[in-house]
Coordinates of C-alpha atoms in Angstrom, one line a residue:
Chain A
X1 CA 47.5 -12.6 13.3
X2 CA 45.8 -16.3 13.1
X3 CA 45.4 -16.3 17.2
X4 CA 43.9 -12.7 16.9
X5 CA 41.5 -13.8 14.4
X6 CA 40.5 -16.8 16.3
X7 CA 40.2 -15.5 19.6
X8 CA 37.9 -12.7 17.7
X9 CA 35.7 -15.2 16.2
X10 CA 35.6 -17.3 19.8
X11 CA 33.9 -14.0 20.7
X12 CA 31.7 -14.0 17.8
X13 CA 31.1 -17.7 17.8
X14 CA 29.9 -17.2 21.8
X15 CA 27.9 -13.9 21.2
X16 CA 26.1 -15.6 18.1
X17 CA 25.1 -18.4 20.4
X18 CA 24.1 -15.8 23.9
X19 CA 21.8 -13.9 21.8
X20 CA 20.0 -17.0 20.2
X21 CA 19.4 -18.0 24.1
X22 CA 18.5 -14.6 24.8
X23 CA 15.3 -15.9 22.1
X24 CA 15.9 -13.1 19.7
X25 CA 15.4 -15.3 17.3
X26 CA 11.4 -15.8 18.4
X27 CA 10.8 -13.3 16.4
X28 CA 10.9 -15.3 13.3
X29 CA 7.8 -17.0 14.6
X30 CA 6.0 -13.7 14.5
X31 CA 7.2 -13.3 11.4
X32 CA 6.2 -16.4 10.0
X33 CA 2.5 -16.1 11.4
X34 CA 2.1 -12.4 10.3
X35 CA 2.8 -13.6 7.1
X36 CA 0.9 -16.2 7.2
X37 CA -2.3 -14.2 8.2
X38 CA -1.3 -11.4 5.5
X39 CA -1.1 -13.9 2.7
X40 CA -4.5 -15.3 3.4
X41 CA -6.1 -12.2 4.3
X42 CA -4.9 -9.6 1.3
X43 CA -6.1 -11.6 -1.8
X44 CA -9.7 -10.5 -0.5
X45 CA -8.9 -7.3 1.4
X46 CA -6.4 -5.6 -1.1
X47 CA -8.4 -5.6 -4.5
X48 CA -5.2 -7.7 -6.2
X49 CA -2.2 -6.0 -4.4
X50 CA -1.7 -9.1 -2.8
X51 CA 1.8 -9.6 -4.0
X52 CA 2.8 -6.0 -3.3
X53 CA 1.7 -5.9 -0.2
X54 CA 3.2 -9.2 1.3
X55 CA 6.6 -7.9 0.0
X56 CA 5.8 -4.3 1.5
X57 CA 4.9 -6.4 4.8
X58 CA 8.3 -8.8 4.7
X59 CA 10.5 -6.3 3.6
X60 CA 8.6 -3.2 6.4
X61 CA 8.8 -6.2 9.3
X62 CA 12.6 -7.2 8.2
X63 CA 13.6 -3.5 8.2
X64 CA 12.0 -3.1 11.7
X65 CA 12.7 -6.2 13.7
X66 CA 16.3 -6.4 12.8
X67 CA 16.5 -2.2 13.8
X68 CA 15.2 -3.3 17.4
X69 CA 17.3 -6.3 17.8
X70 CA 20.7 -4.2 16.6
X71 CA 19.6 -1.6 19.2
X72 CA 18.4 -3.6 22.2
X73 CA 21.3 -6.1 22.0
X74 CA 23.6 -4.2 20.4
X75 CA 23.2 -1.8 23.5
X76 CA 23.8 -4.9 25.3
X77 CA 26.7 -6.6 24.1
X78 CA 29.4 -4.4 26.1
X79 CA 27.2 -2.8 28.7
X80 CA 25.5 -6.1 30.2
X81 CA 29.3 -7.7 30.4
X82 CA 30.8 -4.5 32.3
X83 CA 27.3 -4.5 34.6
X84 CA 27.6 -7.8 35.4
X85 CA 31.8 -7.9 35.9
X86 CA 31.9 -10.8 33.6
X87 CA 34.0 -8.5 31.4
X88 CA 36.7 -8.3 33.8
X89 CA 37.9 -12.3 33.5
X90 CA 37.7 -11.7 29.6
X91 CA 39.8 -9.4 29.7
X92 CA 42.3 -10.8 32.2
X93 CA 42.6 -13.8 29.6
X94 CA 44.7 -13.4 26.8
X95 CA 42.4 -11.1 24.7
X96 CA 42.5 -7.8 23.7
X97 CA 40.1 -4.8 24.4
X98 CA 40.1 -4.8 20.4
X99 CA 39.1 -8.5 19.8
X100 CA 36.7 -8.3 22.4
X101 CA 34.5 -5.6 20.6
X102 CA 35.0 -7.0 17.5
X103 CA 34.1 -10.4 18.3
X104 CA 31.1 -9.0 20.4
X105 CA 30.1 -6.4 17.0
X106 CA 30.8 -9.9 14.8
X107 CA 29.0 -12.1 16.5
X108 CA 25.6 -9.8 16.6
X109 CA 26.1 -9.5 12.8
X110 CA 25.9 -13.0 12.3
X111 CA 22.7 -13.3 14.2
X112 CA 21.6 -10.3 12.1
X113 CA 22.3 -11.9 8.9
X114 CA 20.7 -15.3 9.8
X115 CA 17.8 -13.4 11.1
X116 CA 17.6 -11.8 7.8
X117 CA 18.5 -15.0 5.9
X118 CA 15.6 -16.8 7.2
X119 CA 12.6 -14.0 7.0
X120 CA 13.8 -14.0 3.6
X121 CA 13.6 -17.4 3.2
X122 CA 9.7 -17.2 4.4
X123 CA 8.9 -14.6 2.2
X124 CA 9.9 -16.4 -0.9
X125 CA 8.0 -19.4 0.4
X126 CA 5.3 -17.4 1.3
X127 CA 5.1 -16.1 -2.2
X128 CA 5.5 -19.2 -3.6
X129 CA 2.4 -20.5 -1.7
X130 CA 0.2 -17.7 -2.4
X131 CA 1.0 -18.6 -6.2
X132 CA 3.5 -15.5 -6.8
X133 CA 7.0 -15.9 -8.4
X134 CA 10.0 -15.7 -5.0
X135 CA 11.4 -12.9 -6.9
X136 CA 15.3 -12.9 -6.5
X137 CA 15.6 -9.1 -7.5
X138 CA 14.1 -8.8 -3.2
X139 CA 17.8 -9.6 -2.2
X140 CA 18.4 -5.9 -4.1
X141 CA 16.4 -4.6 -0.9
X142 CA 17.3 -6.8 1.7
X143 CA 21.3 -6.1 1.2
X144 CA 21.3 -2.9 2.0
X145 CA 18.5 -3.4 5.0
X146 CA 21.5 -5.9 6.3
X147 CA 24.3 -2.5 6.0
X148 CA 22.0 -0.1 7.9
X149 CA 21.4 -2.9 10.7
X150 CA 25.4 -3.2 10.8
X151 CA 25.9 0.7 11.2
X152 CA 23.1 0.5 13.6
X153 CA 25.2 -2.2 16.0
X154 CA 28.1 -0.4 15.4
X155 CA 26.2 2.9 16.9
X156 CA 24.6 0.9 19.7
X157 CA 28.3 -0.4 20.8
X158 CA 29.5 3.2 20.5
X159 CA 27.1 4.6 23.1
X160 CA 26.7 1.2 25.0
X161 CA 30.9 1.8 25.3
X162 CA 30.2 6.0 26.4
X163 CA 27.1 5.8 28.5
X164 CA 24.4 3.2 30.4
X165 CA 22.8 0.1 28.1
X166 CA 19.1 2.4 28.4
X167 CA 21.1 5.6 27.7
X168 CA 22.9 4.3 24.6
X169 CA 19.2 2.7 23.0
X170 CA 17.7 6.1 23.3
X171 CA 20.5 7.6 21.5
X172 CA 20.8 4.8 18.6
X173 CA 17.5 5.1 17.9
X174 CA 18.0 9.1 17.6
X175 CA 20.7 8.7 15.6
X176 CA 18.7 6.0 13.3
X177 CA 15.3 8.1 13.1
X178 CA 17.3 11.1 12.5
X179 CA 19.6 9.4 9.9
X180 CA 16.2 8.1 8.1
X181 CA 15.8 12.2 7.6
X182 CA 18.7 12.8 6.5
X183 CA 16.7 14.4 3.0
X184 CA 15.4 16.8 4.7
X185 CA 18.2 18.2 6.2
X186 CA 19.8 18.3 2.5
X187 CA 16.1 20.4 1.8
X188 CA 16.5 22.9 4.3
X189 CA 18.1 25.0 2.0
X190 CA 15.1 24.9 0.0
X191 CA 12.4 25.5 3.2
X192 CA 15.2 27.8 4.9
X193 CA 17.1 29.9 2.7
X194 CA 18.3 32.0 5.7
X195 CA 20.6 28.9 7.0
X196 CA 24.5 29.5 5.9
X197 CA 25.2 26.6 3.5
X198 CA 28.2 25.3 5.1
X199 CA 26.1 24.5 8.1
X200 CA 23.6 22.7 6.2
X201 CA 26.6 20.6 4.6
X202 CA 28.2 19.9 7.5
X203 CA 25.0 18.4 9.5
X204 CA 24.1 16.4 6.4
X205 CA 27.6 15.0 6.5
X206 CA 27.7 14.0 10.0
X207 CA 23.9 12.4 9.6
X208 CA 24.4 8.9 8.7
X209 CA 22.1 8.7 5.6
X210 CA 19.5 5.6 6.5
X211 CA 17.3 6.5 3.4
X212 CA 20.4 5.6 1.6
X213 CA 19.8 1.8 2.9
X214 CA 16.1 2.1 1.5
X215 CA 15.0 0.2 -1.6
X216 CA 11.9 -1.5 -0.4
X217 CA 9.4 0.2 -2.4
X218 CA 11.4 -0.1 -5.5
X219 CA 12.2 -4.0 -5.4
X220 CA 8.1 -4.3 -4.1
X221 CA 7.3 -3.4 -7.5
X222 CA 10.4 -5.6 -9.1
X223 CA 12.4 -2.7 -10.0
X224 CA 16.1 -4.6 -9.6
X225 CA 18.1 -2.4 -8.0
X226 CA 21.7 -1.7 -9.7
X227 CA 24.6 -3.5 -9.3
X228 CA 26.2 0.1 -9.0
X229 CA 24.2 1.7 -6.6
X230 CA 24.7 -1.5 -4.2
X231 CA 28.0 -1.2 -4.7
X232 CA 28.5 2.5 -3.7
X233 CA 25.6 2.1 -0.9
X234 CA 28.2 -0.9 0.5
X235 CA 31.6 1.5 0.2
X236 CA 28.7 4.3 1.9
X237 CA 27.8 1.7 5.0
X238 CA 31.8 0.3 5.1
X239 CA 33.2 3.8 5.9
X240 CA 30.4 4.9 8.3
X241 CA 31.0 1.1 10.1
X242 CA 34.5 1.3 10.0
X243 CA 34.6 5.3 11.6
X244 CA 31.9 4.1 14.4
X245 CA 33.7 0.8 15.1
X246 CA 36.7 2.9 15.3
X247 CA 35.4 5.5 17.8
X248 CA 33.6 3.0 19.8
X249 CA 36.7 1.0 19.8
X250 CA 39.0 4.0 21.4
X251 CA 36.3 5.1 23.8
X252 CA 35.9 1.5 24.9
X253 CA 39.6 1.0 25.3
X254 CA 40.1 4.5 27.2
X255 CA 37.4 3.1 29.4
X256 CA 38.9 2.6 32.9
X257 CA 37.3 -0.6 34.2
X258 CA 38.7 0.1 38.0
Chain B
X1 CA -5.7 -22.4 43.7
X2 CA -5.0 -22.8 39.6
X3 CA -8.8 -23.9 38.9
X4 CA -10.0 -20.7 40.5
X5 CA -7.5 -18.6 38.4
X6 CA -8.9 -20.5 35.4
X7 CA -12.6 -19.7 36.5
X8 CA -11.4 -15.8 36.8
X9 CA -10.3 -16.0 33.4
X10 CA -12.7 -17.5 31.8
X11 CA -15.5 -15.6 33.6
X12 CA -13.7 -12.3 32.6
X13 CA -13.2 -13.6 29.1
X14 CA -16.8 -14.0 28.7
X15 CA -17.1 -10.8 29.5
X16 CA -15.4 -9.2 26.3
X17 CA -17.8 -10.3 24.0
X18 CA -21.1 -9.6 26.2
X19 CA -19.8 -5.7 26.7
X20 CA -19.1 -5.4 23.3
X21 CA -22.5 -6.7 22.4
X22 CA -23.7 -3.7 24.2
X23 CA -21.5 -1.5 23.0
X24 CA -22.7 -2.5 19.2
X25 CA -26.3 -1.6 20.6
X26 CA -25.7 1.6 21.5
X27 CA -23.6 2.9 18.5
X28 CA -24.4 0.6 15.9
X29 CA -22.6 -2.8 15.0
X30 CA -20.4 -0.1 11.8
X31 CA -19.6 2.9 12.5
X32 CA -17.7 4.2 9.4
X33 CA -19.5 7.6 9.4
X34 CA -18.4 8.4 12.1
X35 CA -14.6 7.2 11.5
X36 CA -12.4 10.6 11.3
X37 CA -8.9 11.0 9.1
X38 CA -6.5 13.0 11.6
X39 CA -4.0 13.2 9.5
X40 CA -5.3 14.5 6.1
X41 CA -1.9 15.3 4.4
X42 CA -0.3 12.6 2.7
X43 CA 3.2 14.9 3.7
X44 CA 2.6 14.5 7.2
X45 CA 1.9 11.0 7.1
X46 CA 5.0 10.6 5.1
X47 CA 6.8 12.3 7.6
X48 CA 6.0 10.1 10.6
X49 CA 7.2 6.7 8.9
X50 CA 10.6 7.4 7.5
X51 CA 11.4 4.1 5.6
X52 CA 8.0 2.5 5.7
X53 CA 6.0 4.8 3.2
X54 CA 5.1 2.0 1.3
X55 CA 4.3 -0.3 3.7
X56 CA 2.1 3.1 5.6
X57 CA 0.5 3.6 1.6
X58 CA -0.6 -0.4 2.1
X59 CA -2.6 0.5 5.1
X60 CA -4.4 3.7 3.7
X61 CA -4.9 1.6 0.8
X62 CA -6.6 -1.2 2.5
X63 CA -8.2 1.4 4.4
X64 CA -9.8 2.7 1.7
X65 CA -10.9 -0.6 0.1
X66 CA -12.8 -1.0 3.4
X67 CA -14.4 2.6 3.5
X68 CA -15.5 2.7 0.6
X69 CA -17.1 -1.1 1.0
X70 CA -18.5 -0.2 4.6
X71 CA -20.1 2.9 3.3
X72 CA -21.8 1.4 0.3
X73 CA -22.7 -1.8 2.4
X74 CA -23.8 0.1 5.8
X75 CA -24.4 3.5 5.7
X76 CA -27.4 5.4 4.4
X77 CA -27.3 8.7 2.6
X78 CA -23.6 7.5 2.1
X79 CA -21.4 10.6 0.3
X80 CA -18.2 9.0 0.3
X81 CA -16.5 12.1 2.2
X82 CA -13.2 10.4 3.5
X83 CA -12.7 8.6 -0.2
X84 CA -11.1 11.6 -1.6
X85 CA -8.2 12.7 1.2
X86 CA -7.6 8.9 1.9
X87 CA -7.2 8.2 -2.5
X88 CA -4.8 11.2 -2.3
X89 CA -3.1 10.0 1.4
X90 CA -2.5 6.8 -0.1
X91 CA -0.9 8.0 -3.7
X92 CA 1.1 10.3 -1.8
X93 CA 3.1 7.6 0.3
X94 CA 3.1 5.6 -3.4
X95 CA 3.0 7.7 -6.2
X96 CA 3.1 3.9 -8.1
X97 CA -0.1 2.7 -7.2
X98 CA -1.6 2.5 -10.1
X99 CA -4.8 0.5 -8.8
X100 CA -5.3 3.9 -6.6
X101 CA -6.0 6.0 -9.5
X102 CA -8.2 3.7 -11.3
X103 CA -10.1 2.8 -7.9
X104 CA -10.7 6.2 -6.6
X105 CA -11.4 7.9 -10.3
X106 CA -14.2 5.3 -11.3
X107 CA -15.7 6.2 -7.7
X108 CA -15.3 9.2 -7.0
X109 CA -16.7 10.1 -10.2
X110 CA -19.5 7.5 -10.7
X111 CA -23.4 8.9 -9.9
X112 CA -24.9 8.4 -6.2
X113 CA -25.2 5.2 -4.3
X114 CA -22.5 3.5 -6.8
X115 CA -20.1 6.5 -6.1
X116 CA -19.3 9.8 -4.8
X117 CA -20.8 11.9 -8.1
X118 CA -17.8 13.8 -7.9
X119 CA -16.7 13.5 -11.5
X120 CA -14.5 16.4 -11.5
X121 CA -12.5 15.1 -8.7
X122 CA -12.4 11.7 -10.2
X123 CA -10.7 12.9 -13.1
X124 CA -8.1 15.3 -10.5
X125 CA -7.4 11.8 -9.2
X126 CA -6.5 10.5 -13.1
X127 CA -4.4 13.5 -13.5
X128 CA -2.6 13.2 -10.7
X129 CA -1.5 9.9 -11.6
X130 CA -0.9 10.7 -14.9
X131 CA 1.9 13.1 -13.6
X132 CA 3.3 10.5 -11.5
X133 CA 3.5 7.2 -13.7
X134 CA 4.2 9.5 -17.6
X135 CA 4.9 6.4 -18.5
X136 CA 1.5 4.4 -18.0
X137 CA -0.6 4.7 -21.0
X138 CA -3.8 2.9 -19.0
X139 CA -3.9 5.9 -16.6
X140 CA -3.7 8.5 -19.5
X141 CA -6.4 6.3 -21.2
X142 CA -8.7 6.2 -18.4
X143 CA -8.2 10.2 -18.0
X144 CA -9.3 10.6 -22.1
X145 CA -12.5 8.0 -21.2
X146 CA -13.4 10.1 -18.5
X147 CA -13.4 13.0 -20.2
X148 CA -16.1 11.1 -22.2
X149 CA -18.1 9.3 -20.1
X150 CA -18.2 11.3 -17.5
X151 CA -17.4 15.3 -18.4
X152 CA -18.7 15.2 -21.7
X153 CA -15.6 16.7 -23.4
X154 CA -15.1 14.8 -26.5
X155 CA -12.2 17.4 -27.6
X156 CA -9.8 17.0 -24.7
X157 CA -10.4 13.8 -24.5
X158 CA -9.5 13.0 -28.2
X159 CA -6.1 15.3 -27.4
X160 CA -5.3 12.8 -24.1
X161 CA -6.1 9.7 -25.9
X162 CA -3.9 10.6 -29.0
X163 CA -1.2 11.2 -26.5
X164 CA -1.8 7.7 -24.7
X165 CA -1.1 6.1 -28.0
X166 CA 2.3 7.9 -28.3
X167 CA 3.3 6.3 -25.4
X168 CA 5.6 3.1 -26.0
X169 CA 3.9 0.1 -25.7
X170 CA 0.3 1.8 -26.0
X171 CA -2.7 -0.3 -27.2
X172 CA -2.6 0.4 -31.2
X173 CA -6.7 1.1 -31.4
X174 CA -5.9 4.3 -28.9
X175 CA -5.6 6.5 -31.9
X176 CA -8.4 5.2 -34.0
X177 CA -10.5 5.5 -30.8
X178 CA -9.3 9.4 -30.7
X179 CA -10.5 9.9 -33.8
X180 CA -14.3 8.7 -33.5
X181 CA -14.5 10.3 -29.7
X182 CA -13.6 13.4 -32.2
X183 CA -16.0 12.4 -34.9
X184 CA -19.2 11.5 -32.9
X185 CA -19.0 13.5 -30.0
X186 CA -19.0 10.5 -27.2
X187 CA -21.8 8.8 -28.2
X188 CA -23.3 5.3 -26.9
X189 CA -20.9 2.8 -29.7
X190 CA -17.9 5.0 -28.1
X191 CA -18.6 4.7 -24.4
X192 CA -19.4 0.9 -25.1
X193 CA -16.7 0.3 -26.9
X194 CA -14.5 2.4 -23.8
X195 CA -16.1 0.1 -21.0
X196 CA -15.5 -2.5 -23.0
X197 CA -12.0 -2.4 -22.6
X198 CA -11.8 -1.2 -19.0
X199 CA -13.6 -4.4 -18.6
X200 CA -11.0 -6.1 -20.7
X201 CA -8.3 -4.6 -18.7
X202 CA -8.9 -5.1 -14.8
X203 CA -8.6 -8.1 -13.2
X204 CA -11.3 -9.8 -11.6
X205 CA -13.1 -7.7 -8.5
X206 CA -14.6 -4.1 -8.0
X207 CA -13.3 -2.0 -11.0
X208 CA -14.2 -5.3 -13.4
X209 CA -17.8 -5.2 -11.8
X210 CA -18.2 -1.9 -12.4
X211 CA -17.2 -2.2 -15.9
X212 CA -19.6 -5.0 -16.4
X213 CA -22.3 -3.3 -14.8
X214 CA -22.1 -0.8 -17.3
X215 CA -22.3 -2.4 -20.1
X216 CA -25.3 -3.8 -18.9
X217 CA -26.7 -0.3 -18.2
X218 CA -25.8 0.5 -22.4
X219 CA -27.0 -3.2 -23.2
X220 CA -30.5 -1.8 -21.2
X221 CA -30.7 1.5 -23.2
X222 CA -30.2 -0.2 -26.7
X223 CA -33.1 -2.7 -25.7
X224 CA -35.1 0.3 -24.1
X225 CA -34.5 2.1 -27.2
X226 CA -35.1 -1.0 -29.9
X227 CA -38.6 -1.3 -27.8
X228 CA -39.5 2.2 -28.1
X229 CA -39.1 2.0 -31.8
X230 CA -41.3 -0.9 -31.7
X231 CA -44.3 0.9 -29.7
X232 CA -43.8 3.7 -32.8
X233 CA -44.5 0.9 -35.7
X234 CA -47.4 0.0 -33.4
X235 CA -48.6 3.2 -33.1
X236 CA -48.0 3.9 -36.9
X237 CA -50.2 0.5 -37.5
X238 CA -52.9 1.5 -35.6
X239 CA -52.8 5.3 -34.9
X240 CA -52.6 4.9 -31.8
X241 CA -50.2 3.9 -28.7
X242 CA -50.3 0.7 -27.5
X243 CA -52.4 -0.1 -24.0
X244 CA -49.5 -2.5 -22.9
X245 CA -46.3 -3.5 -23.8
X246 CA -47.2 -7.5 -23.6
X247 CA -49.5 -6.9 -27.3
X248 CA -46.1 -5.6 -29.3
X249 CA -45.4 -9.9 -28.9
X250 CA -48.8 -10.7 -29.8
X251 CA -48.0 -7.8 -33.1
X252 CA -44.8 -10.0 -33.6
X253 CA -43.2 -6.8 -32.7
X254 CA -41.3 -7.5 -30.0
X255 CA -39.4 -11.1 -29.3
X256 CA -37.5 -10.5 -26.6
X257 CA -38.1 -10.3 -22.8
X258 CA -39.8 -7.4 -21.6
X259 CA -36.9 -6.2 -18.9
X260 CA -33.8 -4.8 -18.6
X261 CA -30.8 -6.3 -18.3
X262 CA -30.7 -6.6 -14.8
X263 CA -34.9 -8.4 -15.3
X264 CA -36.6 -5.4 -13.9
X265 CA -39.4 -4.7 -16.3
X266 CA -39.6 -1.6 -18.0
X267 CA -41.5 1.2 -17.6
X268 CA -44.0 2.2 -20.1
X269 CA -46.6 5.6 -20.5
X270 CA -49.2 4.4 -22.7
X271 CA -50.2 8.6 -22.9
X272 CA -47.5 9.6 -24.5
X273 CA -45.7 5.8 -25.4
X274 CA -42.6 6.5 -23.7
X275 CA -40.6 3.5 -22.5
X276 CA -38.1 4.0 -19.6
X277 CA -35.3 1.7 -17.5
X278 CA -37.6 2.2 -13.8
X279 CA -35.8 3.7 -11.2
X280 CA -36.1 0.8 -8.8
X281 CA -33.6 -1.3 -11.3
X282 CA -29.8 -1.3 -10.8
X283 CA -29.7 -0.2 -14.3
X284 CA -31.4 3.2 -13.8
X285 CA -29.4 5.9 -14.3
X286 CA -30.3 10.1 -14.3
X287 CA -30.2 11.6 -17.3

């Protein structure tokens, strides 16, 4: 059990430390000078929604950078190691096809998190600069951003596992516009009373629910966001992870590599 | 080799500000009337940035703040056209945005070139927002003051204000307010009195300047008023109306400066002794 674990976070540990090479981590220089620009610029621009807006601006660019870094390298992570044959040595070592993926789906979630971590980080300084209060009810946002980039990955691996690295990102990003629609599909009774409900309830229940991951505008206004609902969102983003880890898992072990 | 790269670029470089020189000649250096919404539902908009709605309601937002600045800056004949479907864009992606309501109400519904002189749309925008944020009493106090200042309707606006002071946390002078919008019918001590604490209320920029502008306008008519009665005792003194305004100081009549509150001097008839704000002054208003 230990030498599983370690071998997993080995693959973690070396994924974290690819992906910072691959400079996905330049965009928290972007970051840092969009803010910048946005907390000089508003205070005139905005007529006093300064403050809003900068949180409306980190939150919006934390949402959206982290989506297209758990899509184009999550697409990545098991795709670019079976094009380029460096999967087959891995695999010859003493590591399963299970460590391998989990490692690899770890190791991305780390750079995800430290990626969050530190846009959060410039936010609050940002806001302290501008002369606004780093308000610590934004982590109430930022959480549940972190879950939806996890389920993301663990879509991205799922395809990347099925189909080619280009392939698999058109599909995650289907799955996570789509999933960001999710209300509407729960409407269509309302705009379609025609459709049988069953159907309705069945396509909303295979939709992973992105909205569900959304409490930007709430938090922007410093609404905290309840210790409740985060906990349920977490249990929602846990089970979706755990079946789409689990079905990336099988088709990447059914995978013949030959 | 490198140099001449450099000397391409540069030379090519220069040529982005030069073109767009020209371009400014031939269309004009702001071209906000001629700026088109495409999207004029705030659904649709919605629509397209699933997850970022508040971040898209920032952009309208600051969109707006520019329109409505280019136009009054830039443009001549300005009529405001896009103000209304980007207010309603912008509350639509954030129902919150308080400052949205106030901003497009007090122009929409203010009189040519300050606003749109769409009062009645002004106060749609109030409602609106009154639905979406029950619980703000300013909002539901603007809508009763605009009632007032701007429709004339004492009555309902009495019944809004009352129901801005039930609200928890309300100002406690709401209620008293109610009643002497009731009693005296909106006159100048109420609309004073209403500006007054819009003033009070907004922070410092637009809305606040507006608020201070219009108490100047009030402070303008009580002086214009206060110097009308003096050319009557004038005219009582010596049966007639005076040639100039200048001899009510030389009467001891009259101590103050002859001007508005903006220093445009006032107008005077000396046929029939009326004194008026002139309608070259910032604090000339129609009747």
């Amino acid at each position: 059990m230990g030498g599983r674990l370690s071998r997993t976070l080995a693959v973690a540990a070396n994924t974290f430390r690819e992906t910072v090479r691959e400079r996905v981590l330049y965009n928290l220089v972007f970051f840092a000078i969009l803010l910048t620009v946005a907390g000089l610029l508003l205070g005139q621009l905005s007529v006093r929604q300064d403050e809003k807006i900068l949180k409306d601006i980190g939150l919006a660019a934390m949402d959206l950078f982290g989506t297209l870094i758990a899509v184009f390298i999550g697409t990545g992570l098991v795709s670019k190691e079976i094009e380029r044959r460096s999967l087959y040595p891995l695999l010859a070592k003493p590591l399963s096809r299970g460590e391998f993926y989990l490692g690899k789906f770890a190791g991305l979630a780390f750079t995800l998190l430290v990626n969050l971590g530190a846009m959060l980080l410039g936010l609050l300084l940002t806001l302290l600069l501008t002369g606004r209060r780093p308000d610590p009810v934004l982590l109430g946002a930022v959480f549940p951003i972190l879950l939806g980039l996890l389920l993301t990955v663990a879509f991205a691996m799922l395809f990347s596992s099925l189909t080619s690295a280009t392939l698999a990102a058109v599909l995650t990003v289907s799955v996570v516009v789509v999933g960001r629609f999710a209300d509407v599909i729960r409407g269509m009774r309302d705009v379609a009373p025609g459709v049988p409900p069953a159907l309705v309830n069945a396509l909303f229940a295979i939709v992973p629910n992105f909205s569900n991951f959304d409490f930007k505008s709430k938090v922007a206004y410093g609404d905290a966001v309840p210790a409740a609902v985060l906990g349920w969102t977490m249990l929602y983003a846990a089970a979706w992870i755990v079946v789409v880890l689990g079905l990336g898992l099988a088709a990447f072990r059914a995978r013949d590599f030959k | 080799m490198t140099w001449r790269l450099a000397l391409l670029l540069l030379a090519a470089a220069s040529l982005v500000p030069a073109s767009q020189a020209r371009i400014d000649q031939h269309t004009g250096t702001f071209r906000a009337q001629e700026e088109v919404l495409y999207l004029w539902s705030g659904e649709h908009v919605r629509r397209l940035v699933p997850g970022f709605e508040s971040l898209a309601a920032d952009i309208y937002w600051l969109r707006t703040v520019q329109y409505f600045g280019g136009q009054r800056l830039f443009v001549s004949g300005k009529r405001f056209e896009l103000l209304r479907p980007l207010i309603d864009i912008t509350t639509t992606l954030d129902p919150r945005l308080e400052i949205a309501y106030r901003y497009g109400a007090i122009f929409l519904s203010e009189p040519p070139p300050l606003g749109a002189g769409r009062p009645r749309e002004g106060v749609a925008v109030l409602e609106r927002g009154v639905a979406a944020l029950p619980e703000s009493w300013r909002l539901r106090q603007d809508l009763g003051f605009f009632h007032v200042l701007f429709l004339k309707d004492p009555q309902t606006a009495s019944r809004i204000l009352i129901e801005a002071s039930q609200i928890p946390g309300a100002a406690f002078w709401l209620r008293t307010m109610a009643a002497d919008v009731l009693a005296k019918g909106g006159d100048r001590a109420s609309a004073r009195l209403m500006w007054q604490r819009m003033f009070e209320q907004s922070e410092e920029g637009i809305i606040r300047e507006n608020a201070r502008v219009r108490l100047s306008i009030l402070d303008s008519l009580d002086a214009r008023d206060a110097l009308a009665a003096a050319v009557a005792e004038s005219a009582r003194r010596h049966g007639h109306w005076p040639a100039r305004l200048d001899r009510l100081a030389a009467e001891g009549l009259w101590r103050r400066p002859l001007a508005d509150a903006a220093g445009y001097p006032f107008g005077y008839d000396p046929s029939t002794g009326r004194v008026f704000i002139t309608d070259q002054s910032p604090m000339w208003r129609p009747d």
